[in-house]
């Protein structure tokens, strides 16, 4: 593997890095790009980690963007190109048949790599782990060999699946205890530390595989498809448990940002619109030039907000995040009431208010403690909207904005459009936030197209889009 890119290639790599980061939603303007170029001019290319830190300081605006930046930086400014030199000098003894051996048969190469990896993880030897990551990808990560060049590639998932580093936990823990080299920690704490080291090694393998694929496909293409997005761009319906946990950690920063925007809008709205008659009358004293505009003053009151949330299935993550966000912003509204449903509707405002200590289990607590399900556990929007219109319509008034959260998948039941019309007739505004993309609204058991004919429906697939909609749609 050759060393870092030559200086002549640096400008192209920097502009490619900036384009890729913009593609992931990072706001990087010409000024930040010029600053990054100045950083490279001052720091040079000799110390790669120092260069990484300098570019991050010039281009990023928050720590939440660092994971995307690091993965993209490794594509455009790799440690080297080609097969790592250490691996090339002492390549692993690849088997004649690249396919995994049948269960029960010995696999000397895999056993040797696992033995060396366990020792490196026990010693926390980062240099050896980096070399082993290259060996693992070289030995187990290649796919498509012998086919067309377009089908060749490298897979971290394939390599890690063959190596199974997670199963080394007990071996490493036992080795540390036997050698008495472990710090005076409980087994649970030490096991967590070993899991962290294994996770770091998995990241090294993923980085190595992405680097090699980028050499085949192009860095910008791989940066677009293989780099995980920032938390605020994760699709609610595709988010896993860890991603949802990361999303919940962004609730309070996003709430502060939205609260600032709403307060600024409220201050601007307090000035009111220009009163043309009074402005013209004032201009008589200045020769007809309207130097001092007159306004129709208004005192906007904080709006009331009602949330009506589907907490079933995969939609629960979307509803969970939105409820927590609104709860964190409650001071921006004169009144907030939250209702949850699966096929029955129940108010959960009090449950949400006292659930701050454990927000990760909010949806589970609602399903357990609130009567949101009847005789079955399937979504029934028509029944839920009907129950809300019959029992809780007093929560909606002329100053109330209603946000309905859900994918509108009604399991082919009656959508009960009349109930939605009754709610819309009493509210100031009603907006439906749907976590599915619009192309899916008329498909399958979705009643989204029917509901969109009664109230405004907006696609809301990630936290960034949710923040934009709340800042734009909610009245003052």
Coordinates of C-alpha atoms in Angstrom, one line a residue:
X1 CA 0.0 0.0 0.0
X2 CA 1.5 3.3 -1.0
X3 CA 1.5 6.3 1.3
X4 CA -0.6 9.4 1.5
X5 CA -1.8 11.3 -1.7
X6 CA 0.7 13.6 -3.4
X7 CA 0.2 17.4 -3.0
X8 CA -1.0 17.8 -6.6
X9 CA -4.0 15.6 -5.8
X10 CA -4.8 17.4 -2.5
X11 CA -7.1 20.1 -3.9
X12 CA -9.3 17.6 -5.8
X13 CA -9.5 15.4 -2.7
X14 CA -10.5 18.3 -0.5
X15 CA -13.2 19.5 -2.9
X16 CA -14.4 15.9 -3.2
X17 CA -14.6 15.6 0.6
X18 CA -16.6 18.8 0.8
X19 CA -19.1 17.7 -1.8
X20 CA -19.5 14.3 -0.1
X21 CA -20.2 16.0 3.3
X22 CA -22.7 18.4 1.7
X23 CA -24.4 15.3 0.2
X24 CA -24.9 14.1 3.8
X25 CA -26.6 17.4 4.8
X26 CA -23.6 19.2 6.4
X27 CA -23.8 22.9 5.7
X28 CA -20.3 23.8 4.4
X29 CA -20.0 27.0 2.4
X30 CA -17.1 28.6 0.4
X31 CA -15.7 30.3 3.5
X32 CA -15.3 26.9 5.4
X33 CA -13.8 25.4 2.3
X34 CA -11.2 28.1 2.0
X35 CA -10.5 27.7 5.7
X36 CA -9.9 24.0 5.2
X37 CA -7.5 24.7 2.4
X38 CA -5.6 27.0 4.6
X39 CA -5.5 24.3 7.3
X40 CA -3.9 21.9 4.8
X41 CA -1.4 24.5 3.7
X42 CA -0.3 25.1 7.3
X43 CA -0.4 21.5 8.6
X44 CA 0.7 19.6 5.5
X45 CA 0.2 15.9 5.0
X46 CA 2.8 14.4 7.2
X47 CA 0.6 13.9 10.3
X48 CA -2.7 12.4 9.1
X49 CA -4.5 12.6 12.5
X50 CA -3.4 16.2 13.0
X51 CA -4.7 16.9 9.4
X52 CA -8.0 15.2 10.3
X53 CA -8.5 17.3 13.4
X54 CA -7.7 20.5 11.6
X55 CA -10.1 19.8 8.8
X56 CA -12.8 18.8 11.3
X57 CA -12.3 22.1 13.1
X58 CA -12.6 24.1 9.9
X59 CA -15.6 22.3 8.3
X60 CA -17.8 21.0 11.2
X61 CA -20.4 22.9 13.3
X62 CA -21.2 20.3 15.9
X63 CA -19.8 17.1 17.4
X64 CA -22.8 15.1 16.1
X65 CA -21.3 15.5 12.6
X66 CA -18.0 14.0 13.5
X67 CA -18.8 10.3 12.8
X68 CA -19.9 11.2 9.2
X69 CA -16.8 13.3 8.8
X70 CA -14.4 10.6 10.0
X71 CA -15.8 8.0 7.7
X72 CA -15.8 10.3 4.7
X73 CA -12.3 11.6 5.5
X74 CA -11.0 8.0 5.5
X75 CA -12.2 7.7 1.9
X76 CA -10.7 10.9 0.5
X77 CA -7.5 10.9 2.6
X78 CA -6.8 7.2 3.2
X79 CA -3.8 6.0 5.1
X80 CA -2.7 4.5 1.8
X81 CA -3.9 2.7 -1.3
X82 CA -3.9 -0.9 -2.4
X83 CA -3.1 -3.8 -0.2
X84 CA -1.5 -2.7 3.2
X85 CA 2.2 -3.0 3.0
X86 CA 2.4 -5.1 6.2
X87 CA -0.1 -7.5 4.7
X88 CA 1.7 -7.6 1.4
X89 CA 5.0 -8.4 3.1
X90 CA 3.5 -11.2 5.1
X91 CA 0.2 -12.1 3.5
X92 CA -2.2 -14.5 5.2
X93 CA -2.1 -18.0 3.9
X94 CA -5.3 -17.9 1.8
X95 CA -7.0 -21.3 1.2
X96 CA -7.4 -22.7 -2.2
X97 CA -11.2 -22.6 -1.8
X98 CA -12.3 -19.2 -0.6
X99 CA -15.7 -20.5 0.5
X100 CA -16.1 -21.0 4.3
X101 CA -15.4 -24.6 5.4
X102 CA -18.3 -26.8 6.2
X103 CA -19.3 -26.9 9.9
X104 CA -17.1 -29.1 12.0
X105 CA -14.1 -28.9 9.7
X106 CA -11.0 -27.1 10.9
X107 CA -10.2 -23.6 9.6
X108 CA -6.5 -22.9 10.4
X109 CA -6.4 -19.4 8.9
X110 CA -9.5 -18.3 10.8
X111 CA -8.2 -19.9 14.0
X112 CA -4.8 -18.2 13.7
X113 CA -6.4 -14.7 13.1
X114 CA -8.8 -15.2 16.0
X115 CA -5.9 -16.2 18.3
X116 CA -3.8 -13.1 17.3
X117 CA -6.8 -10.8 17.5
X118 CA -7.6 -12.0 21.0
X119 CA -4.0 -11.3 22.1
X120 CA -4.1 -7.8 20.5
X121 CA -7.5 -7.0 22.1
X122 CA -6.3 -8.2 25.5
X123 CA -3.2 -6.0 25.2
X124 CA -5.2 -3.1 23.7
X125 CA -2.5 -3.0 20.9
X126 CA -4.1 -0.6 18.3
X127 CA -1.3 -1.0 15.8
X128 CA -1.6 -4.8 15.7
X129 CA -5.4 -4.5 15.5
X130 CA -5.1 -2.2 12.5
X131 CA -2.8 -4.7 10.7
X132 CA -5.2 -7.5 11.6
X133 CA -8.1 -5.6 10.1
X134 CA -6.2 -5.5 6.8
X135 CA -5.5 -9.2 7.0
X136 CA -9.1 -10.1 7.8
X137 CA -10.4 -8.1 4.9
X138 CA -7.7 -9.6 2.6
X139 CA -8.5 -13.2 3.8
X140 CA -12.3 -13.1 4.1
X141 CA -13.7 -9.9 2.7
X142 CA -13.2 -10.4 -1.1
X143 CA -16.3 -11.2 -3.2
X144 CA -16.9 -11.6 -6.9
X145 CA -13.3 -12.7 -7.7
X146 CA -13.1 -14.1 -11.1
X147 CA -16.3 -12.4 -12.3
X148 CA -16.6 -9.1 -14.2
X149 CA -14.6 -6.2 -12.6
X150 CA -17.9 -4.4 -11.9
X151 CA -19.0 -7.2 -9.6
X152 CA -15.8 -7.3 -7.6
X153 CA -15.6 -5.8 -4.1
X154 CA -14.9 -6.1 -0.5
X155 CA -17.4 -6.7 2.3
X156 CA -16.8 -5.9 6.0
X157 CA -20.0 -7.8 6.9
X158 CA -18.7 -10.9 5.1
X159 CA -15.3 -10.7 6.7
X160 CA -16.6 -10.1 10.3
X161 CA -19.2 -12.8 9.9
X162 CA -16.5 -15.3 9.1
X163 CA -14.2 -14.1 11.9
X164 CA -17.0 -13.6 14.6
X165 CA -14.9 -11.4 17.0
X166 CA -17.8 -11.1 19.5
X167 CA -17.3 -14.7 20.5
X168 CA -13.8 -13.9 21.8
X169 CA -15.1 -12.0 24.8
X170 CA -14.9 -14.9 27.3
X171 CA -11.5 -15.9 26.1
X172 CA -10.1 -12.4 26.5
X173 CA -11.7 -11.9 29.9
X174 CA -10.3 -15.3 31.1
X175 CA -6.8 -14.4 29.8
X176 CA -6.7 -11.1 31.5
X177 CA -7.8 -12.6 34.8
X178 CA -5.3 -15.5 34.6
X179 CA -2.4 -13.1 33.9
X180 CA -3.6 -10.7 36.6
X181 CA -3.0 -7.8 34.2
X182 CA -6.5 -6.5 34.3
X183 CA -7.2 -3.4 36.5
X184 CA -9.2 -3.9 39.7
X185 CA -12.6 -3.8 38.0
X186 CA -15.6 -6.0 38.2
X187 CA -16.1 -8.6 35.5
X188 CA -19.1 -6.6 34.2
X189 CA -17.1 -3.4 33.8
X190 CA -14.2 -5.2 32.3
X191 CA -16.5 -7.1 29.9
X192 CA -17.9 -3.7 28.8
X193 CA -14.4 -2.5 28.1
X194 CA -13.6 -5.6 26.0
X195 CA -16.9 -5.1 24.0
X196 CA -15.8 -1.6 23.3
X197 CA -12.4 -2.8 22.0
X198 CA -14.2 -5.4 19.8
X199 CA -16.5 -2.7 18.5
X200 CA -13.5 -0.5 17.6
X201 CA -11.9 -3.4 15.8
X202 CA -15.1 -3.9 13.8
X203 CA -14.9 -0.2 12.8
X204 CA -11.3 -0.7 11.6
X205 CA -12.5 -3.6 9.4
X206 CA -15.4 -1.5 8.0
X207 CA -13.0 1.4 7.3
X208 CA -10.5 -0.9 5.5
X209 CA -13.3 -2.5 3.4
X210 CA -14.8 0.9 2.4
X211 CA -11.3 2.1 1.5
X212 CA -10.7 -0.8 -0.9
X213 CA -14.2 -0.5 -2.4
X214 CA -13.6 3.2 -2.9
X215 CA -10.6 2.4 -5.0
X216 CA -12.8 0.3 -7.3
X217 CA -15.9 2.4 -7.4
X218 CA -14.8 5.9 -6.6
X219 CA -14.7 7.7 -3.3
X220 CA -17.7 10.0 -3.9
X221 CA -19.9 7.1 -4.8
X222 CA -19.0 5.1 -1.7
X223 CA -19.3 8.2 0.5
X224 CA -22.9 8.6 -0.7
X225 CA -23.9 5.0 -0.3
X226 CA -21.8 3.4 2.4
X227 CA -21.3 6.2 5.0
X228 CA -24.0 6.2 7.7
X229 CA -25.9 9.5 7.9
X230 CA -26.0 11.8 10.8
X231 CA -28.6 11.1 13.5
X232 CA -31.0 13.8 12.2
X233 CA -31.1 12.2 8.7
X234 CA -31.8 8.6 9.9
X235 CA -35.1 7.3 8.5
X236 CA -37.5 6.8 11.4
X237 CA -38.9 3.6 9.9
X238 CA -35.5 2.1 9.1
X239 CA -33.8 3.0 12.4
X240 CA -32.5 0.3 14.6
X241 CA -32.4 0.3 18.4
X242 CA -29.0 1.9 18.6
X243 CA -30.0 4.5 16.0
X244 CA -33.2 5.4 17.9
X245 CA -31.1 5.7 21.0
X246 CA -28.8 8.2 19.2
X247 CA -31.9 10.0 18.0
X248 CA -33.2 10.4 21.5
X249 CA -29.9 12.0 22.5
X250 CA -30.6 14.7 19.9
X251 CA -34.0 15.6 21.4
X252 CA -33.0 18.4 23.7
X253 CA -30.5 20.2 21.3
X254 CA -33.1 20.1 18.6
X255 CA -35.8 21.4 21.0
X256 CA -33.6 24.3 22.0
X257 CA -33.0 25.2 18.3
X258 CA -36.7 25.0 17.5
X259 CA -37.6 27.0 20.5
X260 CA -35.2 29.8 19.5
X261 CA -36.7 29.8 16.0
X262 CA -40.3 30.0 17.3
X263 CA -39.5 32.7 19.7
X264 CA -37.8 34.8 16.9
X265 CA -40.9 34.3 14.7
X266 CA -43.1 35.4 17.6
X267 CA -41.1 38.6 18.1
X268 CA -41.3 39.4 14.4
X269 CA -45.0 38.7 14.3
X270 CA -45.6 41.0 17.3
X271 CA -44.8 44.0 15.1
X272 CA -47.7 43.2 12.9
X273 CA -48.3 44.2 9.3
X274 CA -47.8 47.7 7.9
X275 CA -50.8 49.9 8.2
X276 CA -50.8 51.7 4.8
X277 CA -53.3 54.4 5.8
X278 CA -51.4 55.5 8.9
X279 CA -48.1 55.2 7.1
X280 CA -49.2 57.6 4.3
X281 CA -50.6 60.0 6.9
X282 CA -47.2 60.0 8.7
X283 CA -45.4 60.6 5.4
X284 CA -47.1 64.0 4.9
X285 CA -44.7 65.5 7.4
X286 CA -41.7 64.2 5.3
X287 CA -42.8 65.3 1.9
X288 CA -44.6 62.1 1.1
X289 CA -41.6 59.8 1.8
X290 CA -42.7 57.0 4.2
X291 CA -39.7 57.2 6.5
X292 CA -41.5 55.9 9.6
X293 CA -43.8 52.9 8.7
X294 CA -46.8 52.4 10.9
X295 CA -47.9 48.9 11.9
X296 CA -51.1 47.2 12.9
X297 CA -49.8 46.0 16.2
X298 CA -50.7 42.5 17.4
X299 CA -49.9 40.5 20.5
X300 CA -49.6 36.9 19.3
X301 CA -50.5 34.4 22.0
X302 CA -48.7 31.1 22.4
X303 CA -50.7 28.4 20.6
X304 CA -52.2 25.3 22.1
X305 CA -51.0 21.9 20.7
X306 CA -52.6 18.5 20.6
X307 CA -50.6 15.5 19.5
X308 CA -52.5 12.4 18.3
X309 CA -49.9 9.6 18.0
X310 CA -49.9 6.1 16.6
X311 CA -47.7 4.0 18.9
X312 CA -47.9 0.7 17.1
X313 CA -45.2 -1.3 15.4
X314 CA -42.4 0.5 13.6
X315 CA -44.2 3.8 13.8
X316 CA -43.6 3.8 17.6
X317 CA -40.1 5.1 17.2
X318 CA -41.3 8.1 15.2
X319 CA -44.1 8.9 17.7
X320 CA -41.8 8.4 20.6
X321 CA -39.2 10.9 19.3
X322 CA -41.9 13.5 18.4
X323 CA -43.6 13.2 21.8
X324 CA -40.2 13.7 23.6
X325 CA -39.4 16.7 21.3
X326 CA -42.7 18.4 22.0
X327 CA -42.4 17.7 25.7
X328 CA -39.0 19.4 25.7
X329 CA -40.5 22.4 23.8
X330 CA -43.6 22.6 26.1
X331 CA -42.8 26.2 27.2
X332 CA -43.4 27.4 23.7
X333 CA -47.1 26.5 23.9
X334 CA -49.8 27.6 26.2
X335 CA -51.1 24.1 26.6
X336 CA -49.9 20.7 25.3
X337 CA -52.0 17.5 25.4
X338 CA -50.8 14.2 24.0
X339 CA -53.1 11.3 23.0
X340 CA -51.8 7.9 21.9
X341 CA -53.6 5.1 20.0
X342 CA -53.3 1.8 18.4
X343 CA -57.0 1.1 17.9
X344 CA -58.3 2.9 21.0
X345 CA -57.4 6.4 22.1
X346 CA -56.1 7.4 25.5
X347 CA -54.6 10.6 26.9
X348 CA -50.9 10.1 27.9
X349 CA -50.0 13.7 28.8
X350 CA -49.4 12.9 32.5
X351 CA -47.5 9.7 31.6
X352 CA -45.2 11.7 29.3
X353 CA -44.6 14.4 31.8
X354 CA -43.3 12.0 34.5
X355 CA -41.4 9.8 32.0
X356 CA -38.3 12.0 31.6
X357 CA -36.2 9.6 33.6
X358 CA -36.4 6.8 31.1
X359 CA -37.4 8.2 27.7
X360 CA -36.1 5.1 25.8
X361 CA -39.0 3.0 27.1
X362 CA -41.7 5.7 26.5
X363 CA -43.6 3.8 23.8
X364 CA -43.5 0.5 25.9
X365 CA -44.8 2.3 29.0
X366 CA -47.7 3.8 26.9
X367 CA -48.6 0.4 25.6
X368 CA -48.5 -1.1 29.1
X369 CA -50.1 1.6 31.1
X370 CA -52.6 3.3 28.8
X371 CA -55.7 1.8 27.2
X372 CA -54.6 2.2 23.6
X373 CA -55.6 -1.3 22.4
X374 CA -58.9 -3.1 22.3
X375 CA -59.5 -6.8 21.6
X376 CA -56.7 -6.9 19.0
X377 CA -53.3 -5.2 18.5
X378 CA -53.6 -4.0 14.9
X379 CA -53.8 -0.3 14.0
X380 CA -57.3 1.0 13.3
X381 CA -57.1 4.7 12.6
X382 CA -60.9 5.0 11.9
X383 CA -61.8 3.6 15.4
X384 CA -59.1 5.7 17.1
X385 CA -60.2 8.9 15.4
X386 CA -63.8 8.2 16.1
X387 CA -63.1 7.6 19.8
X388 CA -61.1 10.9 20.0
X389 CA -63.9 12.8 18.3
X390 CA -66.5 11.3 20.7
X391 CA -64.5 11.5 24.0
X392 CA -61.8 14.0 23.7
X393 CA -63.0 16.7 21.3
X394 CA -63.0 19.2 24.1
X395 CA -59.2 19.3 23.9
X396 CA -59.5 21.0 20.5
X397 CA -60.5 24.7 20.2
X398 CA -60.1 27.6 17.9
X399 CA -56.5 28.2 19.1
X400 CA -55.4 24.6 18.9
X401 CA -53.1 23.1 16.3
X402 CA -53.4 19.3 16.0
X403 CA -50.6 17.1 14.8
X404 CA -51.5 13.6 13.8
X405 CA -48.5 11.2 13.7
X406 CA -48.7 7.9 11.8
X407 CA -48.4 6.0 8.6
X408 CA -52.2 5.8 8.1
X409 CA -52.0 2.0 7.4
X410 CA -55.5 1.1 8.5
X411 CA -55.5 -2.7 7.8
X412 CA -58.2 -2.2 5.2
X413 CA -60.7 -1.0 7.9
X414 CA -63.1 2.0 7.6
X415 CA -61.0 5.2 7.7
X416 CA -63.8 7.1 9.4
X417 CA -63.2 10.4 7.5
X418 CA -66.2 12.0 9.2
X419 CA -64.4 11.9 12.5
X420 CA -61.3 13.6 11.0
X421 CA -63.6 16.3 9.5
X422 CA -65.1 16.9 13.0
X423 CA -61.6 17.4 14.5
X424 CA -60.5 19.6 11.6
X425 CA -63.7 21.7 11.9
X426 CA -62.9 22.6 15.5
X427 CA -59.1 23.1 15.3
X428 CA -57.2 26.1 14.1
X429 CA -55.0 23.9 12.0
X430 CA -54.6 20.1 11.5
X431 CA -51.4 18.6 10.0
X432 CA -50.8 14.9 9.5
X433 CA -47.1 13.9 9.7
X434 CA -46.5 10.6 7.8
X435 CA -43.1 8.8 8.2
X436 CA -43.5 7.1 4.9
X437 CA -42.5 8.5 1.5
X438 CA -45.4 9.9 -0.6
X439 CA -44.9 7.2 -3.2
X440 CA -46.1 4.6 -0.7
X441 CA -49.3 6.5 0.4
X442 CA -51.6 4.9 -2.1
X443 CA -50.3 1.4 -1.7
X444 CA -51.4 -1.7 0.3
X445 CA -53.6 -1.0 3.3
X446 CA -52.7 2.7 3.5
X447 CA -55.6 5.2 3.8
X448 CA -53.1 8.1 3.5
X449 CA -54.6 9.3 0.2
X450 CA -58.1 9.4 1.7
X451 CA -56.9 11.3 4.8
X452 CA -54.9 13.7 2.7
X453 CA -58.1 14.8 1.0
X454 CA -59.4 16.1 4.4
X455 CA -56.2 17.5 6.1
X456 CA -52.8 18.5 5.0
X457 CA -50.4 15.5 5.0
X458 CA -46.7 15.9 5.0
X459 CA -43.9 13.3 4.6
X460 CA -41.7 13.4 7.7
X461 CA -39.1 10.7 7.4
X462 CA -36.3 12.0 9.7
X463 CA -35.6 14.4 12.6
X464 CA -34.3 17.1 10.3
X465 CA -37.5 17.1 8.3
X466 CA -39.6 17.0 11.6
X467 CA -37.8 20.1 12.9
X468 CA -38.4 22.0 9.6
X469 CA -42.1 21.1 9.6
X470 CA -42.6 22.1 13.3
X471 CA -40.8 25.4 12.7
X472 CA -42.8 26.2 9.6
X473 CA -46.2 24.8 10.2
X474 CA -47.0 25.7 13.8
X475 CA -48.8 29.0 14.2
X476 CA -47.8 31.8 16.5

